[in-house]
mmCIF file of C-alpha atoms in Angstrom:
data_model
loop_
_atom_site.group_PDB
_atom_site.id
_atom_site.type_symbol
_atom_site.label_atom_id
_atom_site.label_comp_id
_atom_site.label_asym_id
_atom_site.label_seq_id
_atom_site.Cartn_x
_atom_site.Cartn_y
_atom_site.Cartn_z
ATOM 1 C CA MET A 1 -15.621 13.569 -13.709
ATOM 2 C CA SER A 2 -12.716 12.654 -15.912
ATOM 3 C CA ALA A 3 -12.529 9.225 -17.647
ATOM 4 C CA ALA A 4 -9.562 8.282 -15.491
ATOM 5 C CA ALA A 5 -11.447 9.209 -12.313
ATOM 6 C CA ALA A 6 -14.506 7.238 -13.433
ATOM 7 C CA GLY A 7 -12.502 4.056 -14.160
ATOM 8 C CA PRO A 8 -10.499 1.800 -11.893
ATOM 9 C CA ILE A 9 -7.760 3.488 -9.935
ATOM 10 C CA ILE A 10 -5.471 0.490 -10.669
ATOM 11 C CA GLU A 11 -5.881 -2.429 -12.984
ATOM 12 C CA ALA A 12 -3.944 -5.562 -13.958
ATOM 13 C CA ARG A 13 -4.665 -6.824 -17.478
ATOM 14 C CA GLY A 14 -3.412 -10.344 -18.082
ATOM 15 C CA ALA A 15 -0.490 -9.679 -15.749
ATOM 16 C CA THR A 16 1.976 -12.552 -15.628
ATOM 17 C CA ARG A 17 5.356 -12.711 -13.890
ATOM 18 C CA ILE A 18 7.751 -15.538 -14.659
ATOM 19 C CA LEU A 19 11.196 -15.817 -13.111
ATOM 20 C CA PRO A 20 13.586 -17.057 -15.864
ATOM 21 C CA GLY A 21 15.948 -19.921 -15.285
ATOM 22 C CA VAL A 22 16.669 -23.495 -16.218
ATOM 23 C CA VAL A 23 13.262 -24.198 -14.792
ATOM 24 C CA PRO A 24 11.163 -20.996 -15.081
ATOM 25 C CA VAL A 25 9.019 -20.185 -12.067
ATOM 26 C CA THR A 26 5.598 -18.620 -12.573
ATOM 27 C CA LEU A 27 4.824 -16.207 -9.750
ATOM 28 C CA VAL A 28 1.463 -15.007 -11.042
ATOM 29 C CA ALA A 29 -0.367 -15.928 -14.221
ATOM 30 C CA ASP A 30 -2.852 -14.076 -16.375
ATOM 31 C CA ILE A 31 -4.178 -11.821 -13.583
ATOM 32 C CA ASP A 32 -7.157 -9.619 -14.451
ATOM 33 C CA LEU A 33 -8.005 -7.346 -11.535
ATOM 34 C CA ALA A 34 -9.655 -3.868 -11.429
ATOM 35 C CA VAL A 35 -9.707 -1.991 -8.109
ATOM 36 C CA HIS A 36 -11.981 1.018 -7.835
ATOM 37 C CA ARG A 37 -11.654 4.087 -5.606
ATOM 38 C CA ARG A 38 -12.641 3.928 -1.952
ATOM 39 C CA GLN A 39 -12.294 0.121 -1.829
ATOM 40 C CA PHE A 40 -10.471 -1.751 0.943
ATOM 41 C CA VAL A 41 -9.312 -4.923 -0.813
ATOM 42 C CA ALA A 42 -7.805 -7.998 0.819
ATOM 43 C CA ILE A 43 -5.489 -10.253 -1.224
ATOM 44 C CA THR A 44 -5.465 -13.644 0.430
ATOM 45 C CA GLY A 45 -4.110 -17.122 -0.299
ATOM 46 C CA PRO A 46 -1.741 -19.774 1.028
ATOM 47 C CA SER A 47 1.978 -19.172 1.328
ATOM 48 C CA GLY A 48 3.578 -19.117 -2.076
ATOM 49 C CA SER A 49 0.293 -18.328 -3.925
ATOM 50 C CA GLY A 50 1.650 -15.116 -5.444
ATOM 51 C CA LYS A 51 0.081 -12.522 -3.106
ATOM 52 C CA SER A 52 3.187 -10.359 -2.588
ATOM 53 C CA SER A 53 4.262 -10.869 -6.231
ATOM 54 C CA LEU A 54 0.905 -9.439 -7.409
ATOM 55 C CA LEU A 55 1.269 -6.509 -4.968
ATOM 56 C CA TYR A 56 4.742 -5.720 -6.265
ATOM 57 C CA LEU A 57 3.431 -5.667 -9.852
ATOM 58 C CA LEU A 58 0.584 -3.359 -8.803
ATOM 59 C CA GLY A 59 3.066 -1.161 -6.970
ATOM 60 C CA LEU A 60 5.466 -0.891 -9.974
ATOM 61 C CA LEU A 61 8.165 -2.505 -7.876
ATOM 62 C CA ASP A 62 8.356 -5.308 -10.453
ATOM 63 C CA VAL A 63 7.505 -5.524 -14.150
ATOM 64 C CA PRO A 64 5.217 -8.095 -15.707
ATOM 65 C CA THR A 65 6.652 -10.672 -18.034
ATOM 66 C CA ALA A 66 3.412 -10.371 -19.990
ATOM 67 C CA GLY A 67 0.329 -8.195 -19.669
ATOM 68 C CA SER A 68 0.168 -4.713 -18.180
ATOM 69 C CA ILE A 69 -0.581 -2.619 -15.140
ATOM 70 C CA TRP A 70 -2.764 0.482 -15.531
ATOM 71 C CA ILE A 71 -2.833 3.264 -12.964
ATOM 72 C CA GLU A 72 -5.438 6.018 -13.226
ATOM 73 C CA GLY A 73 -6.110 5.127 -16.809
ATOM 74 C CA ARG A 74 -2.431 5.054 -17.865
ATOM 75 C CA ASP A 75 -0.626 2.023 -19.159
ATOM 76 C CA THR A 76 2.577 1.844 -17.096
ATOM 77 C CA GLN A 77 4.192 -0.489 -19.610
ATOM 78 C CA THR A 78 4.534 2.494 -21.981
ATOM 79 C CA MET A 79 6.434 4.468 -19.261
ATOM 80 C CA ASP A 80 10.246 4.775 -19.004
ATOM 81 C CA ASP A 81 11.950 4.234 -15.698
ATOM 82 C CA ASP A 82 11.695 7.896 -14.706
ATOM 83 C CA GLU A 83 7.985 8.043 -15.414
ATOM 84 C CA ARG A 84 7.370 4.843 -13.474
ATOM 85 C CA ALA A 85 9.316 6.188 -10.517
ATOM 86 C CA ALA A 86 7.421 9.498 -10.565
ATOM 87 C CA THR A 87 4.111 7.681 -10.795
ATOM 88 C CA ARG A 88 4.983 5.398 -7.937
ATOM 89 C CA LEU A 89 6.057 8.396 -5.760
ATOM 90 C CA ALA A 90 2.996 10.513 -6.505
ATOM 91 C CA THR A 91 0.215 7.932 -6.659
ATOM 92 C CA LEU A 92 1.240 5.029 -4.410
ATOM 93 C CA GLY A 93 2.081 4.651 -0.762
ATOM 94 C CA PHE A 94 3.593 1.458 0.640
ATOM 95 C CA VAL A 95 3.306 -0.270 4.034
ATOM 96 C CA PHE A 96 5.278 -3.473 4.518
ATOM 97 C CA GLN A 97 5.211 -6.155 7.220
ATOM 98 C CA PHE A 98 8.500 -4.799 8.574
ATOM 99 C CA HIS A 99 8.566 -1.033 8.775
ATOM 100 C CA PHE A 100 11.965 -0.460 7.057
ATOM 101 C CA LEU A 101 12.530 2.801 8.886
ATOM 102 C CA LEU A 102 16.066 4.157 8.739
ATOM 103 C CA PRO A 103 17.519 3.810 12.245
ATOM 104 C CA GLU A 104 19.800 6.846 11.935
ATOM 105 C CA LEU A 105 16.899 9.200 11.130
ATOM 106 C CA THR A 106 14.260 10.682 13.379
ATOM 107 C CA LEU A 107 10.642 9.699 12.838
ATOM 108 C CA THR A 108 9.950 13.029 11.199
ATOM 109 C CA GLN A 109 12.897 12.549 8.846
ATOM 110 C CA ASN A 110 11.743 9.077 7.972
ATOM 111 C CA VAL A 111 8.278 10.249 7.098
ATOM 112 C CA ALA A 112 9.720 13.067 4.996
ATOM 113 C CA LEU A 113 11.779 10.755 2.818
ATOM 114 C CA PRO A 114 9.156 10.243 0.035
ATOM 115 C CA MET A 115 8.562 14.026 -0.038
ATOM 116 C CA ARG A 116 12.265 14.640 -0.474
ATOM 117 C CA ALA A 117 12.332 12.161 -3.335
ATOM 118 C CA LEU A 118 9.370 13.805 -5.073
ATOM 119 C CA ALA A 119 10.796 17.267 -4.404
ATOM 120 C CA ARG A 120 7.549 19.227 -4.790
ATOM 121 C CA MET A 121 7.813 21.424 -1.671
ATOM 122 C CA PRO A 122 10.496 23.208 0.387
ATOM 123 C CA LEU A 123 12.151 21.335 3.245
ATOM 124 C CA ARG A 124 10.329 23.350 5.968
ATOM 125 C CA GLN A 125 6.953 22.409 4.513
ATOM 126 C CA MET A 126 8.040 18.740 4.271
ATOM 127 C CA THR A 127 8.926 18.786 7.927
ATOM 128 C CA GLU A 128 5.617 20.424 8.932
ATOM 129 C CA ARG A 129 3.685 17.894 6.925
ATOM 130 C CA ALA A 130 5.626 14.948 8.327
ATOM 131 C CA GLU A 131 5.014 16.188 11.888
ATOM 132 C CA GLY A 132 1.308 16.730 11.134
ATOM 133 C CA LEU A 133 0.983 13.132 9.852
ATOM 134 C CA LEU A 134 2.676 11.780 12.932
ATOM 135 C CA GLU A 135 0.402 13.824 15.155
ATOM 136 C CA SER A 136 -2.663 12.530 13.295
ATOM 137 C CA LEU A 137 -1.587 8.968 14.114
ATOM 138 C CA GLY A 138 -1.067 9.682 17.788
ATOM 139 C CA LEU A 139 2.703 10.185 17.648
ATOM 140 C CA LYS A 140 2.922 13.922 18.319
ATOM 141 C CA ASP A 141 5.320 13.451 21.276
ATOM 142 C CA HIS A 142 7.670 11.161 19.393
ATOM 143 C CA CYS A 143 8.580 13.196 16.296
ATOM 144 C CA HIS A 144 12.259 13.684 17.205
ATOM 145 C CA LYS A 145 12.810 10.110 18.450
ATOM 146 C CA ARG A 146 14.472 7.437 16.439
ATOM 147 C CA PRO A 147 12.823 4.081 15.559
ATOM 148 C CA GLU A 148 14.531 2.045 18.232
ATOM 149 C CA GLN A 149 13.050 4.374 20.890
ATOM 150 C CA ILE A 150 9.381 3.438 20.151
ATOM 151 C CA SER A 151 7.356 0.191 20.165
ATOM 152 C CA GLY A 152 6.729 -2.076 17.138
ATOM 153 C CA GLY A 153 3.153 -0.902 16.803
ATOM 154 C CA GLN A 154 4.298 2.698 16.861
ATOM 155 C CA ARG A 155 6.903 2.005 14.250
ATOM 156 C CA GLN A 156 4.296 0.600 11.979
ATOM 157 C CA ARG A 157 2.171 3.728 12.477
ATOM 158 C CA VAL A 158 5.191 5.725 11.397
ATOM 159 C CA ALA A 159 5.382 3.474 8.293
ATOM 160 C CA VAL A 160 1.741 4.436 7.534
ATOM 161 C CA ALA A 161 2.563 8.091 7.972
ATOM 162 C CA ARG A 162 5.464 7.717 5.545
ATOM 163 C CA ALA A 163 3.105 5.991 3.058
ATOM 164 C CA LEU A 164 0.852 9.040 3.231
ATOM 165 C CA ALA A 165 3.650 11.585 2.855
ATOM 166 C CA ASN A 166 2.951 12.488 -0.777
ATOM 167 C CA ASP A 167 -0.877 12.254 -0.308
ATOM 168 C CA PRO A 168 -1.302 9.262 -2.591
ATOM 169 C CA PRO A 169 -4.866 8.090 -3.475
ATOM 170 C CA LEU A 170 -3.744 4.424 -3.297
ATOM 171 C CA ILE A 171 -2.051 2.542 -0.425
ATOM 172 C CA LEU A 172 -0.492 -0.916 -0.976
ATOM 173 C CA ALA A 173 0.180 -2.933 2.190
ATOM 174 C CA ASP A 174 2.010 -6.225 2.425
ATOM 175 C CA GLU A 175 1.055 -8.049 5.643
ATOM 176 C CA PRO A 176 0.903 -4.685 7.519
ATOM 177 C CA THR A 177 -0.160 -6.341 10.781
ATOM 178 C CA GLY A 178 1.795 -9.575 10.382
ATOM 179 C CA SER A 179 4.501 -8.800 12.895
ATOM 180 C CA LEU A 180 2.337 -7.102 15.488
ATOM 181 C CA ASP A 181 0.561 -8.174 18.637
ATOM 182 C CA SER A 182 -3.238 -8.255 18.590
ATOM 183 C CA LYS A 183 -3.706 -4.786 20.077
ATOM 184 C CA SER A 184 -1.270 -3.088 17.705
ATOM 185 C CA SER A 185 -2.670 -5.118 14.817
ATOM 186 C CA GLU A 186 -6.134 -3.763 15.513
ATOM 187 C CA GLN A 187 -4.802 -0.211 15.767
ATOM 188 C CA VAL A 188 -3.045 -0.417 12.403
ATOM 189 C CA PHE A 189 -6.070 -2.087 10.767
ATOM 190 C CA GLN A 190 -8.356 0.629 12.027
ATOM 191 C CA ILE A 191 -6.022 3.314 10.621
ATOM 192 C CA LEU A 192 -6.198 1.638 7.166
ATOM 193 C CA ARG A 193 -9.987 1.261 7.503
ATOM 194 C CA ASP A 194 -10.220 5.003 8.278
ATOM 195 C CA LEU A 195 -8.063 5.903 5.232
ATOM 196 C CA VAL A 196 -10.851 4.435 3.109
ATOM 197 C CA ASP A 197 -13.926 5.450 5.092
ATOM 198 C CA ARG A 198 -12.828 8.871 6.261
ATOM 199 C CA ASP A 199 -10.193 9.999 3.716
ATOM 200 C CA GLY A 200 -11.588 8.396 0.553
ATOM 201 C CA ARG A 201 -8.414 6.481 -0.292
ATOM 202 C CA THR A 202 -8.068 3.081 -1.759
ATOM 203 C CA VAL A 203 -6.228 0.366 0.172
ATOM 204 C CA VAL A 204 -5.069 -3.000 -1.240
ATOM 205 C CA ALA A 205 -3.589 -5.296 1.522
ATOM 206 C CA VAL A 206 -2.098 -8.708 1.428
ATOM 207 C CA THR A 207 -3.038 -10.576 4.621
ATOM 208 C CA HIS A 208 -2.977 -14.051 6.069
ATOM 209 C CA SER A 209 -5.651 -13.093 8.595
ATOM 210 C CA MET A 210 -9.085 -14.167 7.529
ATOM 211 C CA GLU A 211 -10.584 -12.222 10.455
ATOM 212 C CA LEU A 212 -9.123 -9.034 9.036
ATOM 213 C CA ALA A 213 -9.981 -9.953 5.427
ATOM 214 C CA ASP A 214 -13.629 -10.428 6.456
ATOM 215 C CA ARG A 215 -13.687 -6.795 7.648
ATOM 216 C CA MET A 216 -12.500 -5.394 4.298
ATOM 217 C CA ASP A 217 -14.743 -4.517 1.408
ATOM 218 C CA ARG A 218 -13.560 -7.155 -0.955
ATOM 219 C CA ARG A 219 -11.506 -10.381 -0.929
ATOM 220 C CA VAL A 220 -9.387 -11.547 -3.851
ATOM 221 C CA HIS A 221 -8.092 -15.080 -3.235
ATOM 222 C CA LEU A 222 -5.079 -16.513 -5.045
ATOM 223 C CA VAL A 223 -3.956 -20.108 -5.417
ATOM 224 C CA ASP A 224 -0.819 -21.037 -7.439
ATOM 225 C CA GLY A 225 -0.535 -17.530 -8.890
ATOM 226 C CA ARG A 226 -4.096 -17.315 -10.173
ATOM 227 C CA ILE A 227 -7.232 -15.594 -8.873
ATOM 228 C CA VAL A 228 -9.705 -18.332 -7.854
ATOM 229 C CA SER A 229 -12.287 -16.069 -6.244
ATOM 230 C CA ASP A 230 -13.087 -12.377 -6.079
ATOM 231 C CA ARG A 231 -16.024 -11.298 -3.977
ATOM 232 C CA LEU A 232 -17.387 -8.223 -2.263
ATOM 233 C CA GLN A 233 -18.184 -8.440 1.379
ATOM 234 C CA PRO A 234 -21.937 -7.866 1.546
ATOM 235 C CA GLN A 235 -21.828 -5.850 4.765
ATOM 236 C CA ARG A 236 -19.327 -3.257 3.454
ATOM 237 C CA ALA A 237 -19.426 -3.426 -0.313
ATOM 238 C CA PRO A 238 -19.134 0.092 -1.737
ATOM 239 C CA GLU A 239 -20.344 1.220 -5.151
ATOM 240 C CA PRO A 240 -17.344 1.708 -7.513
ATOM 241 C CA ALA A 241 -16.648 5.406 -7.764
#
């Protein structure tokens, strides 16, 4: 096993994000967080505690004011914009509270978008993979539909398929069940749970739901931009790989 594979898949080291201004606003402060492979991690905390800000730093969608984010043993602060974009496309998949599917594209075309951006396979193979992912999530008969033709829960499943398009080892989810009814919420949660248990991926999810957080492997709780607790759930806690 390589040193990168043996260590955390993603790590924040003293990560701080401050919005400049007449009165600077600290979003997160001095965050130290190491997430290992095959963990399902909940990030919880009250509104305004910095949950999404931390997730955007981990996802390379924002840059720390101080500190660093490491992915698979690499310091992303030393990367240029092109390297960061390539790392984000190849290593990370994103699921947001609102699916952000493009309404003018079919479901297959939406799922294929990250593959087109990464440009590592021919178009026909991208289409076949996108359709296979949709089929695996129970959407085989909807591939050629557009987002407005399916339900909210189905759209979120399409968003999960899109997150998996480039076969990333790490999925970052920001309130992935927050806009769904209880049945659809459970379906999406179980898909994420299976990505860890069945596929061996790592999932880090921001959630307001304590019921869902209790069913994850680990809960990281933020208050005022700082981690105030970080505990493994005893019934599911995996050994770091």
